[in-house]
JSON list of C-alpha atoms in Angstrom, two decimals:
[
{"chain": "A", "resi": 123, "resn": "UNK", "atom": "CA", "xyz": [-41.15, -15.25, -15.91]},
{"chain": "A", "resi": 124, "resn": "UNK", "atom": "CA", "xyz": [-38.31, -15.60, -13.26]},
{"chain": "A", "resi": 125, "resn": "UNK", "atom": "CA", "xyz": [-36.18, -18.68, -13.91]},
{"chain": "A", "resi": 126, "resn": "UNK", "atom": "CA", "xyz": [-34.04, -18.01, -10.68]},
{"chain": "A", "resi": 127, "resn": "UNK", "atom": "CA", "xyz": [-35.79, -17.11, -7.44]},
{"chain": "A", "resi": 128, "resn": "UNK", "atom": "CA", "xyz": [-34.51, -15.68, -4.12]},
{"chain": "A", "resi": 129, "resn": "UNK", "atom": "CA", "xyz": [-37.58, -15.55, -1.80]},
{"chain": "A", "resi": 130, "resn": "UNK", "atom": "CA", "xyz": [-35.84, -14.23, 1.23]},
{"chain": "A", "resi": 131, "resn": "UNK", "atom": "CA", "xyz": [-34.98, -10.39, 0.34]},
{"chain": "A", "resi": 132, "resn": "UNK", "atom": "CA", "xyz": [-32.95, -10.10, 3.83]},
{"chain": "A", "resi": 133, "resn": "UNK", "atom": "CA", "xyz": [-31.36, -12.37, 6.39]},
{"chain": "A", "resi": 134, "resn": "UNK", "atom": "CA", "xyz": [-29.82, -11.17, 9.80]},
{"chain": "A", "resi": 135, "resn": "UNK", "atom": "CA", "xyz": [-27.28, -13.47, 11.58]},
{"chain": "A", "resi": 136, "resn": "UNK", "atom": "CA", "xyz": [-25.09, -13.00, 14.41]},
{"chain": "A", "resi": 137, "resn": "UNK", "atom": "CA", "xyz": [-21.29, -13.04, 13.96]},
{"chain": "A", "resi": 138, "resn": "UNK", "atom": "CA", "xyz": [-19.82, -16.65, 14.38]},
{"chain": "A", "resi": 139, "resn": "UNK", "atom": "CA", "xyz": [-23.07, -18.47, 13.34]},
{"chain": "A", "resi": 140, "resn": "UNK", "atom": "CA", "xyz": [-24.13, -20.04, 10.18]},
{"chain": "A", "resi": 141, "resn": "UNK", "atom": "CA", "xyz": [-25.75, -17.95, 7.34]},
{"chain": "A", "resi": 142, "resn": "UNK", "atom": "CA", "xyz": [-27.70, -19.99, 4.95]},
{"chain": "A", "resi": 143, "resn": "UNK", "atom": "CA", "xyz": [-29.06, -18.22, 1.78]},
{"chain": "A", "resi": 144, "resn": "UNK", "atom": "CA", "xyz": [-31.49, -20.12, -0.37]},
{"chain": "A", "resi": 145, "resn": "UNK", "atom": "CA", "xyz": [-32.36, -20.09, -4.41]},
{"chain": "A", "resi": 146, "resn": "UNK", "atom": "CA", "xyz": [-34.70, -21.92, -6.26]},
{"chain": "A", "resi": 147, "resn": "UNK", "atom": "CA", "xyz": [-34.69, -22.27, -10.17]},
{"chain": "A", "resi": 148, "resn": "UNK", "atom": "CA", "xyz": [-37.16, -23.49, -12.65]},
{"chain": "A", "resi": 149, "resn": "UNK", "atom": "CA", "xyz": [-35.06, -24.54, -15.66]},
{"chain": "A", "resi": 150, "resn": "UNK", "atom": "CA", "xyz": [-33.75, -27.92, -15.48]},
{"chain": "A", "resi": 151, "resn": "UNK", "atom": "CA", "xyz": [-31.31, -27.23, -18.44]},
{"chain": "A", "resi": 152, "resn": "UNK", "atom": "CA", "xyz": [-28.83, -25.05, -16.28]},
{"chain": "A", "resi": 153, "resn": "UNK", "atom": "CA", "xyz": [-25.44, -26.31, -16.32]},
{"chain": "A", "resi": 154, "resn": "UNK", "atom": "CA", "xyz": [-23.73, -24.11, -13.58]},
{"chain": "A", "resi": 155, "resn": "UNK", "atom": "CA", "xyz": [-25.05, -22.30, -10.69]},
{"chain": "A", "resi": 156, "resn": "UNK", "atom": "CA", "xyz": [-23.14, -19.32, -9.16]},
{"chain": "A", "resi": 157, "resn": "UNK", "atom": "CA", "xyz": [-23.16, -16.96, -6.13]},
{"chain": "A", "resi": 158, "resn": "UNK", "atom": "CA", "xyz": [-22.09, -13.39, -6.40]},
{"chain": "A", "resi": 159, "resn": "UNK", "atom": "CA", "xyz": [-21.52, -11.02, -3.62]},
{"chain": "A", "resi": 160, "resn": "UNK", "atom": "CA", "xyz": [-22.09, -7.41, -3.91]},
{"chain": "A", "resi": 161, "resn": "UNK", "atom": "CA", "xyz": [-21.17, -4.38, -1.78]},
{"chain": "A", "resi": 162, "resn": "UNK", "atom": "CA", "xyz": [-22.76, -0.88, -2.18]},
{"chain": "A", "resi": 163, "resn": "UNK", "atom": "CA", "xyz": [-21.61, 1.03, -5.27]},
{"chain": "A", "resi": 164, "resn": "UNK", "atom": "CA", "xyz": [-19.53, -2.03, -6.40]},
{"chain": "A", "resi": 165, "resn": "UNK", "atom": "CA", "xyz": [-20.38, -4.62, -9.15]},
{"chain": "A", "resi": 166, "resn": "UNK", "atom": "CA", "xyz": [-21.08, -8.15, -8.29]},
{"chain": "A", "resi": 167, "resn": "UNK", "atom": "CA", "xyz": [-18.09, -10.37, -7.16]},
{"chain": "A", "resi": 168, "resn": "UNK", "atom": "CA", "xyz": [-17.86, -13.92, -8.00]},
{"chain": "A", "resi": 169, "resn": "UNK", "atom": "CA", "xyz": [-17.84, -16.14, -4.85]},
{"chain": "A", "resi": 170, "resn": "UNK", "atom": "CA", "xyz": [-18.51, -19.90, -5.64]},
{"chain": "A", "resi": 171, "resn": "UNK", "atom": "CA", "xyz": [-19.87, -22.04, -8.25]},
{"chain": "A", "resi": 172, "resn": "UNK", "atom": "CA", "xyz": [-21.26, -25.61, -8.56]},
{"chain": "A", "resi": 173, "resn": "UNK", "atom": "CA", "xyz": [-21.61, -27.75, -11.72]},
{"chain": "A", "resi": 174, "resn": "UNK", "atom": "CA", "xyz": [-25.03, -29.28, -12.17]},
{"chain": "A", "resi": 175, "resn": "UNK", "atom": "CA", "xyz": [-23.63, -32.71, -11.84]},
{"chain": "A", "resi": 176, "resn": "UNK", "atom": "CA", "xyz": [-22.30, -32.06, -8.39]},
{"chain": "A", "resi": 177, "resn": "UNK", "atom": "CA", "xyz": [-24.20, -31.88, -5.14]},
{"chain": "A", "resi": 178, "resn": "UNK", "atom": "CA", "xyz": [-21.71, -29.79, -2.87]},
{"chain": "A", "resi": 179, "resn": "UNK", "atom": "CA", "xyz": [-18.75, -27.61, -3.42]},
{"chain": "A", "resi": 180, "resn": "UNK", "atom": "CA", "xyz": [-16.68, -26.08, -0.65]},
{"chain": "A", "resi": 181, "resn": "UNK", "atom": "CA", "xyz": [-14.23, -23.25, -0.52]},
{"chain": "A", "resi": 182, "resn": "UNK", "atom": "CA", "xyz": [-12.98, -22.04, 2.84]},
{"chain": "A", "resi": 183, "resn": "UNK", "atom": "CA", "xyz": [-16.04, -20.73, 4.85]},
{"chain": "A", "resi": 184, "resn": "UNK", "atom": "CA", "xyz": [-18.31, -20.98, 1.86]},
{"chain": "A", "resi": 185, "resn": "UNK", "atom": "CA", "xyz": [-20.30, -24.10, 0.90]},
{"chain": "A", "resi": 186, "resn": "UNK", "atom": "CA", "xyz": [-22.80, -24.38, -1.88]},
{"chain": "A", "resi": 187, "resn": "UNK", "atom": "CA", "xyz": [-25.28, -27.19, -1.79]},
{"chain": "A", "resi": 188, "resn": "UNK", "atom": "CA", "xyz": [-27.31, -28.39, -4.93]},
{"chain": "A", "resi": 189, "resn": "UNK", "atom": "CA", "xyz": [-30.48, -30.44, -4.76]},
{"chain": "A", "resi": 190, "resn": "UNK", "atom": "CA", "xyz": [-31.48, -30.87, -8.50]},
{"chain": "A", "resi": 191, "resn": "UNK", "atom": "CA", "xyz": [-34.48, -33.02, -7.61]},
{"chain": "A", "resi": 192, "resn": "UNK", "atom": "CA", "xyz": [-35.89, -29.99, -5.74]},
{"chain": "A", "resi": 193, "resn": "UNK", "atom": "CA", "xyz": [-34.37, -27.46, -8.09]},
{"chain": "A", "resi": 194, "resn": "UNK", "atom": "CA", "xyz": [-32.95, -25.78, -5.07]},
{"chain": "A", "resi": 195, "resn": "UNK", "atom": "CA", "xyz": [-29.48, -24.71, -3.93]},
{"chain": "A", "resi": 196, "resn": "UNK", "atom": "CA", "xyz": [-28.10, -23.06, -0.91]},
{"chain": "A", "resi": 197, "resn": "UNK", "atom": "CA", "xyz": [-25.07, -21.12, 0.15]},
{"chain": "A", "resi": 198, "resn": "UNK", "atom": "CA", "xyz": [-23.68, -21.83, 3.67]},
{"chain": "A", "resi": 199, "resn": "UNK", "atom": "CA", "xyz": [-21.22, -19.53, 5.13]},
{"chain": "A", "resi": 200, "resn": "UNK", "atom": "CA", "xyz": [-19.68, -20.55, 8.48]},
{"chain": "A", "resi": 201, "resn": "UNK", "atom": "CA", "xyz": [-18.56, -18.75, 10.69]},
{"chain": "A", "resi": 202, "resn": "UNK", "atom": "CA", "xyz": [-20.29, -15.69, 9.55]},
{"chain": "A", "resi": 203, "resn": "UNK", "atom": "CA", "xyz": [-18.16, -12.46, 9.83]},
{"chain": "A", "resi": 204, "resn": "UNK", "atom": "CA", "xyz": [-19.27, -8.81, 9.85]},
{"chain": "A", "resi": 205, "resn": "UNK", "atom": "CA", "xyz": [-17.27, -8.44, 6.53]},
{"chain": "A", "resi": 206, "resn": "UNK", "atom": "CA", "xyz": [-19.77, -10.82, 4.82]},
{"chain": "A", "resi": 207, "resn": "UNK", "atom": "CA", "xyz": [-22.70, -8.17, 5.14]},
{"chain": "A", "resi": 208, "resn": "UNK", "atom": "CA", "xyz": [-23.61, -7.74, 1.66]},
{"chain": "A", "resi": 209, "resn": "UNK", "atom": "CA", "xyz": [-26.32, -8.50, -1.13]},
{"chain": "A", "resi": 210, "resn": "UNK", "atom": "CA", "xyz": [-25.76, -11.98, -2.30]},
{"chain": "A", "resi": 211, "resn": "UNK", "atom": "CA", "xyz": [-26.96, -12.97, -5.75]},
{"chain": "A", "resi": 212, "resn": "UNK", "atom": "CA", "xyz": [-27.67, -16.54, -6.88]},
{"chain": "A", "resi": 213, "resn": "UNK", "atom": "CA", "xyz": [-27.19, -16.97, -10.73]},
{"chain": "A", "resi": 214, "resn": "UNK", "atom": "CA", "xyz": [-27.40, -19.90, -13.25]},
{"chain": "A", "resi": 215, "resn": "UNK", "atom": "CA", "xyz": [-26.03, -20.33, -16.64]},
{"chain": "A", "resi": 216, "resn": "UNK", "atom": "CA", "xyz": [-26.23, -22.82, -19.56]},
{"chain": "A", "resi": 217, "resn": "UNK", "atom": "CA", "xyz": [-23.42, -23.50, -21.92]},
{"chain": "A", "resi": 218, "resn": "UNK", "atom": "CA", "xyz": [-25.24, -22.84, -24.96]},
{"chain": "A", "resi": 219, "resn": "UNK", "atom": "CA", "xyz": [-26.32, -19.28, -24.05]},
{"chain": "A", "resi": 220, "resn": "UNK", "atom": "CA", "xyz": [-23.45, -17.92, -21.92]},
{"chain": "A", "resi": 221, "resn": "UNK", "atom": "CA", "xyz": [-25.59, -15.49, -20.18]},
{"chain": "A", "resi": 222, "resn": "UNK", "atom": "CA", "xyz": [-26.05, -15.29, -16.42]},
{"chain": "A", "resi": 223, "resn": "UNK", "atom": "CA", "xyz": [-29.64, -15.71, -15.15]},
{"chain": "A", "resi": 224, "resn": "UNK", "atom": "CA", "xyz": [-29.80, -13.76, -11.67]},
{"chain": "A", "resi": 225, "resn": "UNK", "atom": "CA", "xyz": [-32.00, -14.01, -8.90]},
{"chain": "A", "resi": 226, "resn": "UNK", "atom": "CA", "xyz": [-33.35, -10.86, -6.93]},
{"chain": "A", "resi": 227, "resn": "UNK", "atom": "CA", "xyz": [-30.65, -10.98, -4.20]},
{"chain": "A", "resi": 228, "resn": "UNK", "atom": "CA", "xyz": [-30.60, -11.52, -0.28]},
{"chain": "A", "resi": 229, "resn": "UNK", "atom": "CA", "xyz": [-29.21, -8.81, 1.82]},
{"chain": "A", "resi": 230, "resn": "UNK", "atom": "CA", "xyz": [-27.28, -10.45, 4.60]},
{"chain": "A", "resi": 231, "resn": "UNK", "atom": "CA", "xyz": [-26.39, -8.54, 7.66]},
{"chain": "A", "resi": 232, "resn": "UNK", "atom": "CA", "xyz": [-24.02, -9.91, 10.10]},
{"chain": "A", "resi": 233, "resn": "UNK", "atom": "CA", "xyz": [-24.19, -8.25, 13.52]},
{"chain": "A", "resi": 234, "resn": "UNK", "atom": "CA", "xyz": [-21.53, -8.68, 16.37]},
{"chain": "B", "resi": 32, "resn": "UNK", "atom": "CA", "xyz": [-4.36, -6.26, -13.49]},
{"chain": "B", "resi": 33, "resn": "UNK", "atom": "CA", "xyz": [-6.98, -3.38, -13.82]},
{"chain": "B", "resi": 34, "resn": "UNK", "atom": "CA", "xyz": [-10.64, -4.54, -13.40]},
{"chain": "B", "resi": 35, "resn": "UNK", "atom": "CA", "xyz": [-13.56, -3.86, -15.51]},
{"chain": "B", "resi": 36, "resn": "UNK", "atom": "CA", "xyz": [-14.18, 0.13, -15.37]},
{"chain": "B", "resi": 37, "resn": "UNK", "atom": "CA", "xyz": [-17.35, 1.96, -16.31]},
{"chain": "B", "resi": 38, "resn": "UNK", "atom": "CA", "xyz": [-18.08, 5.60, -17.06]},
{"chain": "B", "resi": 39, "resn": "UNK", "atom": "CA", "xyz": [-19.88, 7.65, -15.76]},
{"chain": "B", "resi": 40, "resn": "UNK", "atom": "CA", "xyz": [-20.62, 6.13, -12.28]},
{"chain": "B", "resi": 41, "resn": "UNK", "atom": "CA", "xyz": [-23.88, 8.30, -12.18]},
{"chain": "B", "resi": 42, "resn": "UNK", "atom": "CA", "xyz": [-25.95, 9.93, -14.77]},
{"chain": "B", "resi": 43, "resn": "UNK", "atom": "CA", "xyz": [-29.15, 11.85, -14.50]},
{"chain": "B", "resi": 44, "resn": "UNK", "atom": "CA", "xyz": [-31.04, 12.89, -17.59]},
{"chain": "B", "resi": 45, "resn": "UNK", "atom": "CA", "xyz": [-34.50, 13.90, -18.52]},
{"chain": "B", "resi": 46, "resn": "UNK", "atom": "CA", "xyz": [-36.80, 11.91, -20.42]},
{"chain": "B", "resi": 47, "resn": "UNK", "atom": "CA", "xyz": [-36.26, 12.11, -24.17]},
{"chain": "B", "resi": 48, "resn": "UNK", "atom": "CA", "xyz": [-32.66, 12.94, -23.80]},
{"chain": "B", "resi": 49, "resn": "UNK", "atom": "CA", "xyz": [-29.59, 10.71, -24.94]},
{"chain": "B", "resi": 50, "resn": "UNK", "atom": "CA", "xyz": [-27.11, 8.90, -22.64]},
{"chain": "B", "resi": 51, "resn": "UNK", "atom": "CA", "xyz": [-24.07, 6.95, -23.67]},
{"chain": "B", "resi": 52, "resn": "UNK", "atom": "CA", "xyz": [-22.63, 4.58, -21.19]},
{"chain": "B", "resi": 53, "resn": "UNK", "atom": "CA", "xyz": [-18.97, 3.34, -21.55]},
{"chain": "B", "resi": 54, "resn": "UNK", "atom": "CA", "xyz": [-17.28, -0.04, -20.48]},
{"chain": "B", "resi": 55, "resn": "UNK", "atom": "CA", "xyz": [-13.58, -0.76, -20.64]},
{"chain": "B", "resi": 56, "resn": "UNK", "atom": "CA", "xyz": [-13.14, -4.57, -20.07]},
{"chain": "B", "resi": 57, "resn": "UNK", "atom": "CA", "xyz": [-10.22, -6.28, -18.51]},
{"chain": "B", "resi": 58, "resn": "UNK", "atom": "CA", "xyz": [-7.25, -6.25, -21.08]},
{"chain": "B", "resi": 59, "resn": "UNK", "atom": "CA", "xyz": [-7.31, -9.40, -23.04]},
{"chain": "B", "resi": 60, "resn": "UNK", "atom": "CA", "xyz": [-11.04, -10.31, -22.40]},
{"chain": "B", "resi": 61, "resn": "UNK", "atom": "CA", "xyz": [-12.76, -10.83, -25.74]},
{"chain": "B", "resi": 62, "resn": "UNK", "atom": "CA", "xyz": [-16.09, -11.46, -24.13]},
{"chain": "B", "resi": 63, "resn": "UNK", "atom": "CA", "xyz": [-18.12, -8.43, -22.87]},
{"chain": "B", "resi": 64, "resn": "UNK", "atom": "CA", "xyz": [-21.59, -8.37, -21.41]},
{"chain": "B", "resi": 65, "resn": "UNK", "atom": "CA", "xyz": [-23.92, -5.61, -20.38]},
{"chain": "B", "resi": 66, "resn": "UNK", "atom": "CA", "xyz": [-26.57, -6.18, -17.77]},
{"chain": "B", "resi": 67, "resn": "UNK", "atom": "CA", "xyz": [-29.09, -3.99, -16.07]},
{"chain": "B", "resi": 68, "resn": "UNK", "atom": "CA", "xyz": [-30.58, -3.87, -12.52]},
{"chain": "B", "resi": 69, "resn": "UNK", "atom": "CA", "xyz": [-33.92, -1.96, -12.14]},
{"chain": "B", "resi": 70, "resn": "UNK", "atom": "CA", "xyz": [-34.59, -1.02, -8.54]},
{"chain": "B", "resi": 71, "resn": "UNK", "atom": "CA", "xyz": [-34.81, -4.10, -6.25]},
{"chain": "B", "resi": 72, "resn": "UNK", "atom": "CA", "xyz": [-35.21, -6.71, -8.94]},
{"chain": "B", "resi": 73, "resn": "UNK", "atom": "CA", "xyz": [-32.87, -9.15, -10.68]},
{"chain": "B", "resi": 74, "resn": "UNK", "atom": "CA", "xyz": [-29.83, -8.29, -12.66]},
{"chain": "B", "resi": 75, "resn": "UNK", "atom": "CA", "xyz": [-30.85, -8.93, -16.23]},
{"chain": "B", "resi": 76, "resn": "UNK", "atom": "CA", "xyz": [-28.73, -9.87, -19.09]},
{"chain": "B", "resi": 77, "resn": "UNK", "atom": "CA", "xyz": [-28.90, -7.33, -22.06]},
{"chain": "B", "resi": 78, "resn": "UNK", "atom": "CA", "xyz": [-26.28, -8.61, -24.50]},
{"chain": "B", "resi": 79, "resn": "UNK", "atom": "CA", "xyz": [-23.03, -10.24, -25.22]},
{"chain": "B", "resi": 80, "resn": "UNK", "atom": "CA", "xyz": [-20.08, -9.40, -27.29]},
{"chain": "B", "resi": 81, "resn": "UNK", "atom": "CA", "xyz": [-17.39, -11.75, -28.65]},
{"chain": "B", "resi": 82, "resn": "UNK", "atom": "CA", "xyz": [-14.58, -9.23, -29.73]},
{"chain": "B", "resi": 83, "resn": "UNK", "atom": "CA", "xyz": [-16.50, -6.83, -31.88]},
{"chain": "B", "resi": 84, "resn": "UNK", "atom": "CA", "xyz": [-19.43, -9.24, -32.87]},
{"chain": "B", "resi": 85, "resn": "UNK", "atom": "CA", "xyz": [-22.85, -9.19, -31.19]},
{"chain": "B", "resi": 86, "resn": "UNK", "atom": "CA", "xyz": [-23.08, -12.90, -30.00]},
{"chain": "B", "resi": 87, "resn": "UNK", "atom": "CA", "xyz": [-26.49, -12.60, -28.33]},
{"chain": "B", "resi": 88, "resn": "UNK", "atom": "CA", "xyz": [-28.71, -9.54, -27.92]},
{"chain": "B", "resi": 89, "resn": "UNK", "atom": "CA", "xyz": [-31.82, -11.02, -26.89]},
{"chain": "B", "resi": 90, "resn": "UNK", "atom": "CA", "xyz": [-31.88, -9.12, -23.67]},
{"chain": "B", "resi": 91, "resn": "UNK", "atom": "CA", "xyz": [-32.09, -5.62, -25.29]},
{"chain": "B", "resi": 92, "resn": "UNK", "atom": "CA", "xyz": [-35.28, -4.18, -24.16]},
{"chain": "B", "resi": 93, "resn": "UNK", "atom": "CA", "xyz": [-36.21, -2.20, -27.59]},
{"chain": "B", "resi": 94, "resn": "UNK", "atom": "CA", "xyz": [-34.57, -0.38, -30.43]},
{"chain": "B", "resi": 95, "resn": "UNK", "atom": "CA", "xyz": [-33.81, 2.68, -28.16]},
{"chain": "B", "resi": 96, "resn": "UNK", "atom": "CA", "xyz": [-30.88, 0.75, -26.99]},
{"chain": "B", "resi": 97, "resn": "UNK", "atom": "CA", "xyz": [-27.86, 0.69, -29.18]},
{"chain": "B", "resi": 98, "resn": "UNK", "atom": "CA", "xyz": [-24.68, -1.22, -28.06]},
{"chain": "B", "resi": 99, "resn": "UNK", "atom": "CA", "xyz": [-21.30, -1.22, -29.94]},
{"chain": "B", "resi": 100, "resn": "UNK", "atom": "CA", "xyz": [-17.81, -2.48, -29.55]},
{"chain": "B", "resi": 101, "resn": "UNK", "atom": "CA", "xyz": [-15.67, -1.06, -32.36]},
{"chain": "B", "resi": 102, "resn": "UNK", "atom": "CA", "xyz": [-12.11, -2.75, -32.55]},
{"chain": "B", "resi": 103, "resn": "UNK", "atom": "CA", "xyz": [-13.24, -5.25, -29.95]},
{"chain": "B", "resi": 104, "resn": "UNK", "atom": "CA", "xyz": [-12.00, -3.11, -26.98]},
{"chain": "B", "resi": 105, "resn": "UNK", "atom": "CA", "xyz": [-14.13, -0.77, -25.02]},
{"chain": "B", "resi": 106, "resn": "UNK", "atom": "CA", "xyz": [-18.05, -0.90, -25.54]},
{"chain": "B", "resi": 107, "resn": "UNK", "atom": "CA", "xyz": [-20.68, 1.76, -25.40]},
{"chain": "B", "resi": 108, "resn": "UNK", "atom": "CA", "xyz": [-24.32, 1.38, -24.84]},
{"chain": "B", "resi": 109, "resn": "UNK", "atom": "CA", "xyz": [-26.50, 4.41, -26.07]},
{"chain": "B", "resi": 110, "resn": "UNK", "atom": "CA", "xyz": [-30.03, 4.92, -24.91]},
{"chain": "B", "resi": 111, "resn": "UNK", "atom": "CA", "xyz": [-31.88, 7.33, -27.28]},
{"chain": "B", "resi": 112, "resn": "UNK", "atom": "CA", "xyz": [-34.40, 8.62, -26.40]},
{"chain": "B", "resi": 113, "resn": "UNK", "atom": "CA", "xyz": [-34.51, 7.81, -22.59]},
{"chain": "B", "resi": 114, "resn": "UNK", "atom": "CA", "xyz": [-37.64, 6.96, -20.82]},
{"chain": "B", "resi": 115, "resn": "UNK", "atom": "CA", "xyz": [-38.47, 6.70, -17.15]},
{"chain": "B", "resi": 116, "resn": "UNK", "atom": "CA", "xyz": [-38.37, 3.04, -17.17]},
{"chain": "B", "resi": 117, "resn": "UNK", "atom": "CA", "xyz": [-34.71, 2.92, -18.31]},
{"chain": "B", "resi": 118, "resn": "UNK", "atom": "CA", "xyz": [-33.57, 4.04, -14.85]},
{"chain": "B", "resi": 119, "resn": "UNK", "atom": "CA", "xyz": [-31.52, 1.35, -12.94]},
{"chain": "B", "resi": 120, "resn": "UNK", "atom": "CA", "xyz": [-27.91, 0.24, -12.81]},
{"chain": "B", "resi": 121, "resn": "UNK", "atom": "CA", "xyz": [-26.13, -0.81, -15.78]},
{"chain": "B", "resi": 122, "resn": "UNK", "atom": "CA", "xyz": [-23.30, -3.39, -15.24]},
{"chain": "B", "resi": 123, "resn": "UNK", "atom": "CA", "xyz": [-20.62, -4.43, -17.55]},
{"chain": "B", "resi": 124, "resn": "UNK", "atom": "CA", "xyz": [-18.86, -7.68, -17.30]},
{"chain": "B", "resi": 125, "resn": "UNK", "atom": "CA", "xyz": [-15.97, -9.24, -19.20]},
{"chain": "B", "resi": 126, "resn": "UNK", "atom": "CA", "xyz": [-14.48, -12.71, -19.36]},
{"chain": "B", "resi": 127, "resn": "UNK", "atom": "CA", "xyz": [-11.35, -14.31, -21.15]},
{"chain": "B", "resi": 128, "resn": "UNK", "atom": "CA", "xyz": [-13.48, -17.27, -22.31]},
{"chain": "B", "resi": 129, "resn": "UNK", "atom": "CA", "xyz": [-17.09, -17.91, -22.80]},
{"chain": "B", "resi": 130, "resn": "UNK", "atom": "CA", "xyz": [-18.64, -19.52, -19.48]},
{"chain": "B", "resi": 131, "resn": "UNK", "atom": "CA", "xyz": [-18.39, -18.99, -15.93]},
{"chain": "B", "resi": 132, "resn": "UNK", "atom": "CA", "xyz": [-15.92, -16.46, -14.78]},
{"chain": "B", "resi": 133, "resn": "UNK", "atom": "CA", "xyz": [-17.39, -13.00, -15.58]},
{"chain": "B", "resi": 134, "resn": "UNK", "atom": "CA", "xyz": [-15.88, -10.17, -13.76]},
{"chain": "B", "resi": 135, "resn": "UNK", "atom": "CA", "xyz": [-18.23, -7.23, -13.21]},
{"chain": "B", "resi": 136, "resn": "UNK", "atom": "CA", "xyz": [-17.39, -3.48, -13.24]},
{"chain": "B", "resi": 137, "resn": "UNK", "atom": "CA", "xyz": [-19.11, -1.04, -10.74]},
{"chain": "B", "resi": 138, "resn": "UNK", "atom": "CA", "xyz": [-21.95, -0.15, -12.77]},
{"chain": "B", "resi": 139, "resn": "UNK", "atom": "CA", "xyz": [-23.38, 3.14, -14.15]},
{"chain": "B", "resi": 140, "resn": "UNK", "atom": "CA", "xyz": [-26.57, 4.29, -12.23]},
{"chain": "B", "resi": 141, "resn": "UNK", "atom": "CA", "xyz": [-28.81, 5.81, -14.76]},
{"chain": "B", "resi": 142, "resn": "UNK", "atom": "CA", "xyz": [-31.64, 8.07, -13.42]},
{"chain": "B", "resi": 143, "resn": "UNK", "atom": "CA", "xyz": [-34.19, 9.40, -16.04]},
{"chain": "B", "resi": 144, "resn": "UNK", "atom": "CA", "xyz": [-36.42, 12.22, -14.67]}
]
């Protein structure tokens, strides 16, 4: 039973516009949510995280929003750049387990 | 600072054979994790070492998988005998402290024919 879900396998966005990647979760006990970015033939790279007690975290062009009542988070990238083209994984973690629970990923393509 | 390294990058073996994957974590990182991604699916946790001790091995699929971390430095993951469903990309990650910031290696792509 998947606890973290990314229902959109792919997303295509024009350069300069906003990219919005979505993630849903089922376990209300998660303490932190993270986004990882993955290029082909490389491992996932940490991008941004948010504590379960926050509703927004911003880092440059990347902002993560958390809606706990809906068990939903989203990653906004603005403006999108061609170098952002990658697979984005949503992940969650609980302090008492220390293991990342990942979604299936969303492939983002930013075209000129 | 060197990142997490994994060897080999690719391995193709036949069903029933044995394969050993190696992971070298970032120097000084006591925490080492193994994850696996089967084609198109989520990245799944396999196990977690703190130094040489297994902290959590709840994700190990079955007893054909054996992970070790002798001396608390590099780790190996052995699959014996390999089955078709073991194919996937095996990622290793490490972190200095338990919790968020896990740094991933490039992965080993295992194909079992």
